[in-house]
Tab-separated table of N, CA, C and O in Angstrom:
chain	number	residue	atom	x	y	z
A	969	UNK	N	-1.896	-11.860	6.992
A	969	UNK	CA	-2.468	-10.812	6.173
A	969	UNK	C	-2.381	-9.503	6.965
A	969	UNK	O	-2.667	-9.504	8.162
A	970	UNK	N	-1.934	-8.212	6.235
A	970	UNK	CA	-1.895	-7.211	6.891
A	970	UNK	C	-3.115	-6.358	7.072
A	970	UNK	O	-3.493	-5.758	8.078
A	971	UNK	N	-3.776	-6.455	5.590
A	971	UNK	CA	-4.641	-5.893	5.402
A	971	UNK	C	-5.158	-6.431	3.935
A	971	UNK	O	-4.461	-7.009	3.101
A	972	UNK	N	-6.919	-6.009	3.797
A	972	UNK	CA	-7.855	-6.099	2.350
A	972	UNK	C	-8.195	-4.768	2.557
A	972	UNK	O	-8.247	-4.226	3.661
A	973	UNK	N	-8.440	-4.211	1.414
A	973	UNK	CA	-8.858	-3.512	1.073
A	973	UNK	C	-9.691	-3.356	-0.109
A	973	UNK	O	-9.129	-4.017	-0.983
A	974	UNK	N	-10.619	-2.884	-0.533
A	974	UNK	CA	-11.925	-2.944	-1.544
A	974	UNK	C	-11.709	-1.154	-2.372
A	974	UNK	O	-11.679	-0.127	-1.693
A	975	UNK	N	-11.588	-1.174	-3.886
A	975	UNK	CA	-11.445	-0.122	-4.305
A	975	UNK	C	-12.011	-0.168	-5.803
A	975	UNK	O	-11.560	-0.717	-6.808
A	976	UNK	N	-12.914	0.441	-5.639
A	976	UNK	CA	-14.362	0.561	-6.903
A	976	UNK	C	-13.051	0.629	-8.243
A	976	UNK	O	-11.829	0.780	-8.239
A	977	UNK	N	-13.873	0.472	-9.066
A	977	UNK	CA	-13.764	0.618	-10.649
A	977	UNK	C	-13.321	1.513	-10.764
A	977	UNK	O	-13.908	2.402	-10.147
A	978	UNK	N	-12.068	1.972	-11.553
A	978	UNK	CA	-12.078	3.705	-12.083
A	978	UNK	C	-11.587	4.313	-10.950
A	978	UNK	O	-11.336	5.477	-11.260
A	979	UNK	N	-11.238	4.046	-9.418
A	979	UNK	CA	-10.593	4.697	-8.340
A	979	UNK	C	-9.104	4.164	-8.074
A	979	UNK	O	-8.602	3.212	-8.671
A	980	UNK	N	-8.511	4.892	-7.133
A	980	UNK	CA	-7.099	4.751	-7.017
A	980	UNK	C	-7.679	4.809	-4.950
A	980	UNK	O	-8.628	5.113	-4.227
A	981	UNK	N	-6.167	4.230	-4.907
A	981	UNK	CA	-6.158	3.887	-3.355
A	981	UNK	C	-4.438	4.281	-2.687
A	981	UNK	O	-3.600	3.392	-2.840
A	982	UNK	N	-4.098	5.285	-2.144
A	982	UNK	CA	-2.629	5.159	-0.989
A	982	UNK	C	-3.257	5.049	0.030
A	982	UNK	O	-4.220	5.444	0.687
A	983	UNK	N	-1.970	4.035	-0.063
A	983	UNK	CA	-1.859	3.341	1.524
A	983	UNK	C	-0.223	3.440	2.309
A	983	UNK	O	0.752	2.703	2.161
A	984	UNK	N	-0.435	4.834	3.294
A	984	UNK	CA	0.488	4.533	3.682
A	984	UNK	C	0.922	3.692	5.282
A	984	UNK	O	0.339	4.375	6.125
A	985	UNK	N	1.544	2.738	5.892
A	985	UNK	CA	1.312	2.029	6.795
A	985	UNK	C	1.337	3.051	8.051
A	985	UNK	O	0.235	3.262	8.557
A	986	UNK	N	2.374	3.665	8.577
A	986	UNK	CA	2.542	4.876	9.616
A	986	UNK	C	0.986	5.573	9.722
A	986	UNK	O	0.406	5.800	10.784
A	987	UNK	N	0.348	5.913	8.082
A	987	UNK	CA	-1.055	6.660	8.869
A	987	UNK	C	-2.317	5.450	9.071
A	987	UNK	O	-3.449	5.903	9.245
A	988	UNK	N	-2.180	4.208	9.055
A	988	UNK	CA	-3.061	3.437	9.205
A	988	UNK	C	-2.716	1.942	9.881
A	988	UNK	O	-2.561	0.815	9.411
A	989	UNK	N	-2.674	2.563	11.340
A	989	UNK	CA	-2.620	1.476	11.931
A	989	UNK	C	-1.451	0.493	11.976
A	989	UNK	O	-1.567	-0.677	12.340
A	990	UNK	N	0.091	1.274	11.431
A	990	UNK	CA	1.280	0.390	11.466
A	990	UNK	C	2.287	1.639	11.854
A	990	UNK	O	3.262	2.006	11.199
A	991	UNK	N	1.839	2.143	12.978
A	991	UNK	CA	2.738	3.107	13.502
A	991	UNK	C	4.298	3.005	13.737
A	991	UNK	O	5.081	3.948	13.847
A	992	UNK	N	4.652	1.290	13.804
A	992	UNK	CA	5.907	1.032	13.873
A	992	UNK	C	6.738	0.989	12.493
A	992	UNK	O	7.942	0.837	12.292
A	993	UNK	N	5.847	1.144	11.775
A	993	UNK	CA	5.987	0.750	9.950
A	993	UNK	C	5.837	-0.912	9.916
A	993	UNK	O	5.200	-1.481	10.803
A	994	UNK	N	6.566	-1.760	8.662
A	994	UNK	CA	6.180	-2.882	8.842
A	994	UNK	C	7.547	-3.488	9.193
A	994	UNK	O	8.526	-2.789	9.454
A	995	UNK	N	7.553	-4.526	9.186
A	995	UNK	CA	9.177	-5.195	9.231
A	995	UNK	C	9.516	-5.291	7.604
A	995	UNK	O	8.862	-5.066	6.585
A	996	UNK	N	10.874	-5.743	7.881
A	996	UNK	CA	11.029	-5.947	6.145
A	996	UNK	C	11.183	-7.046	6.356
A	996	UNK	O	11.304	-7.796	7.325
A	997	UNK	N	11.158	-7.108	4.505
A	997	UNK	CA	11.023	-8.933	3.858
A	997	UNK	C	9.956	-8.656	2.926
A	997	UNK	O	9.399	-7.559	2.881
A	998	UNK	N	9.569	-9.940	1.946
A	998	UNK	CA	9.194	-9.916	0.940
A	998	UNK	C	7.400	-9.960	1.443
A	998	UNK	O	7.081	-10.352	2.565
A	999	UNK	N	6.581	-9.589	0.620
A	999	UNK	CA	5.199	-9.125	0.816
A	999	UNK	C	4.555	-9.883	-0.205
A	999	UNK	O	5.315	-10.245	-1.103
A	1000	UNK	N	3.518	-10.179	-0.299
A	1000	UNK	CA	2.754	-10.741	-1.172
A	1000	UNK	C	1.277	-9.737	-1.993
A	1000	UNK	O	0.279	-9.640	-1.280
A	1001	UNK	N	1.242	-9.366	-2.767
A	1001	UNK	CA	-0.027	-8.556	-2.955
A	1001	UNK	C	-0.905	-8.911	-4.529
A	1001	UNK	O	-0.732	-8.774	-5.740
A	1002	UNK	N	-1.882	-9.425	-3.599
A	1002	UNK	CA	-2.761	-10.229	-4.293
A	1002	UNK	C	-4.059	-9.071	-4.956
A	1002	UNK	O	-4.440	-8.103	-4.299
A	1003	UNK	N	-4.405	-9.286	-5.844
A	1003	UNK	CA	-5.348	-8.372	-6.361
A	1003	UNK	C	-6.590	-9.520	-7.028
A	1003	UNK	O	-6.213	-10.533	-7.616
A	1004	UNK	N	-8.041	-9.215	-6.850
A	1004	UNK	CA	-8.792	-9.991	-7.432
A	1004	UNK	C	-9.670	-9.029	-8.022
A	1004	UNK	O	-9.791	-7.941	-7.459
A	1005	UNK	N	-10.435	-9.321	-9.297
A	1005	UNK	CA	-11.387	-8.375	-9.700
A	1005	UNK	C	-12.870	-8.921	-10.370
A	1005	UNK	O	-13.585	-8.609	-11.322
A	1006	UNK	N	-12.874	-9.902	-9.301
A	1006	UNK	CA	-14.109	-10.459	-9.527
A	1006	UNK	C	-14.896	-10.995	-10.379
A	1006	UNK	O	-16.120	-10.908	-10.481
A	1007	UNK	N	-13.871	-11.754	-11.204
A	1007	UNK	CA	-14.255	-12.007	-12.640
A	1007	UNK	C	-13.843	-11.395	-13.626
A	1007	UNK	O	-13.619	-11.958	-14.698
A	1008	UNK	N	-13.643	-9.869	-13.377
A	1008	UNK	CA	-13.150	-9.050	-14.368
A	1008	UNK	C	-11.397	-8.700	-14.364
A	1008	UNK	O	-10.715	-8.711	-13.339
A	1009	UNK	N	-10.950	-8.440	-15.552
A	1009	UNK	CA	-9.394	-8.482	-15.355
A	1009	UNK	C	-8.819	-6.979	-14.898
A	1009	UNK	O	-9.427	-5.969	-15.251
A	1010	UNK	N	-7.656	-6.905	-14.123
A	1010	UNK	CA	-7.368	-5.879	-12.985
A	1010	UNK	C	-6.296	-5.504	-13.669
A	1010	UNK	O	-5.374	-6.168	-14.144
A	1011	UNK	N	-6.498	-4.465	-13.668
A	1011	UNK	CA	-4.876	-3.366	-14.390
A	1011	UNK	C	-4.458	-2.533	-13.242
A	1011	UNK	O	-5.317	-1.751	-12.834
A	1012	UNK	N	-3.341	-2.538	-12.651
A	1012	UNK	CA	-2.656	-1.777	-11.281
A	1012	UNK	C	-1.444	-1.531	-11.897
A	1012	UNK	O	-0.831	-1.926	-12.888
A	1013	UNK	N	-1.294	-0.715	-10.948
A	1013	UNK	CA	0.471	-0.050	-10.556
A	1013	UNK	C	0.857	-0.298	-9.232
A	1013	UNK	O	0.009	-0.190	-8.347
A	1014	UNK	N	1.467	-0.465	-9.089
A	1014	UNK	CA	2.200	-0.576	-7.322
A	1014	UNK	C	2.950	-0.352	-7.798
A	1014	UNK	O	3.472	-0.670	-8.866
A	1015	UNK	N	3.327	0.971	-6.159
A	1015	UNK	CA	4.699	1.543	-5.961
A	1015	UNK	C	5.103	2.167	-4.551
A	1015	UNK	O	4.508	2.934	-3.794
A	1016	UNK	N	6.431	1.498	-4.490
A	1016	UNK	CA	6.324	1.197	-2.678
A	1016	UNK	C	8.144	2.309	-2.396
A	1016	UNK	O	8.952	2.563	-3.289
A	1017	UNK	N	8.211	2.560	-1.494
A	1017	UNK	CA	9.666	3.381	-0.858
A	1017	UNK	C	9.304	2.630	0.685
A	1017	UNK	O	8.246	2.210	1.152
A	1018	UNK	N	10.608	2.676	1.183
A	1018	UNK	CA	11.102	2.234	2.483
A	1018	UNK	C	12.045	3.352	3.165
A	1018	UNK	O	12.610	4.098	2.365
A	1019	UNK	N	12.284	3.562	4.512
A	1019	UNK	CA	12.530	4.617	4.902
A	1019	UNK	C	13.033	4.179	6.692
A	1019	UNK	O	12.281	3.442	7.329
A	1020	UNK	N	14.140	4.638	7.248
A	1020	UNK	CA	14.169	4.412	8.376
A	1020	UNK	C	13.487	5.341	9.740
A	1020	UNK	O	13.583	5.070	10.937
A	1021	UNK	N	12.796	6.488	9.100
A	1021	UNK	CA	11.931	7.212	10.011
A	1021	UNK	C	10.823	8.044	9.138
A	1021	UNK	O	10.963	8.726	8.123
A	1022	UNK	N	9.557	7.697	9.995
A	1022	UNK	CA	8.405	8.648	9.341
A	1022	UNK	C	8.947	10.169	8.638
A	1022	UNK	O	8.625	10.640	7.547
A	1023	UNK	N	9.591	10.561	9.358
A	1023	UNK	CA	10.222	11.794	8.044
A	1023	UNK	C	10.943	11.824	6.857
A	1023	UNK	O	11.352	12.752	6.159
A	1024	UNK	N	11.039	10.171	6.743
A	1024	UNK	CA	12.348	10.162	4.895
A	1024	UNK	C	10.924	9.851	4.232
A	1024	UNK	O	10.974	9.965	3.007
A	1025	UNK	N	9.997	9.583	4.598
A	1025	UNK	CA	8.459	9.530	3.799
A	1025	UNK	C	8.487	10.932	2.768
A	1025	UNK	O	8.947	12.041	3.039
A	1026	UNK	N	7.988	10.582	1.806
A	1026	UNK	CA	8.188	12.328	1.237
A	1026	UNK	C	6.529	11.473	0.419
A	1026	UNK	O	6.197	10.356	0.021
A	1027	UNK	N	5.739	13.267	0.575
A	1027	UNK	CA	4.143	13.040	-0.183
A	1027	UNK	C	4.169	12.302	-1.091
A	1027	UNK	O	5.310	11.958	-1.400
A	1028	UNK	N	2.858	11.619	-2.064
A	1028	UNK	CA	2.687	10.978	-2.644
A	1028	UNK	C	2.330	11.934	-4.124
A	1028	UNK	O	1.337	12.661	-4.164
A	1029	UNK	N	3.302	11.802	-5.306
A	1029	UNK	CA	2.882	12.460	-6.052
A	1029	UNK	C	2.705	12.072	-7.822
A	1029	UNK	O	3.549	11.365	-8.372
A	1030	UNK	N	1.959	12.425	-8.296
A	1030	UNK	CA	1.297	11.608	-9.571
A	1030	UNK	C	2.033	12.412	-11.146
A	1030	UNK	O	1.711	11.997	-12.259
């Protein structure tokens, strides 16, 4: 596991690895991302880019 993370009702969450604790980025290969909502049913988006240096990162925009 890389990481959990907990994100209220009605909020949004980026995560990028370089600013939290994966300064090397991650390795590649396939990922698993599990979502639970506690009984209640979970509506998401995921959306991921890969990059060979912290500068092909470009902001996160909606």
């Amino acid at each position: 596991m890389y990481f959990a993370i907990t994100i209220a009702a009605g909020e949004s969450s980026d995560w990028i690895n370089i600013n939290q604790g994966f300064s090397q980025g991650m390795r590649t290969g396939g990922y698993l991302l599990q979502w639970s909502g506690g009984g209640y049913n979970v509506d998401g988006e995921v959306w991921g880019a890969a990059g060979l240096d912290p500068d092909d990162t470009a902001p996160l925009s909606y």
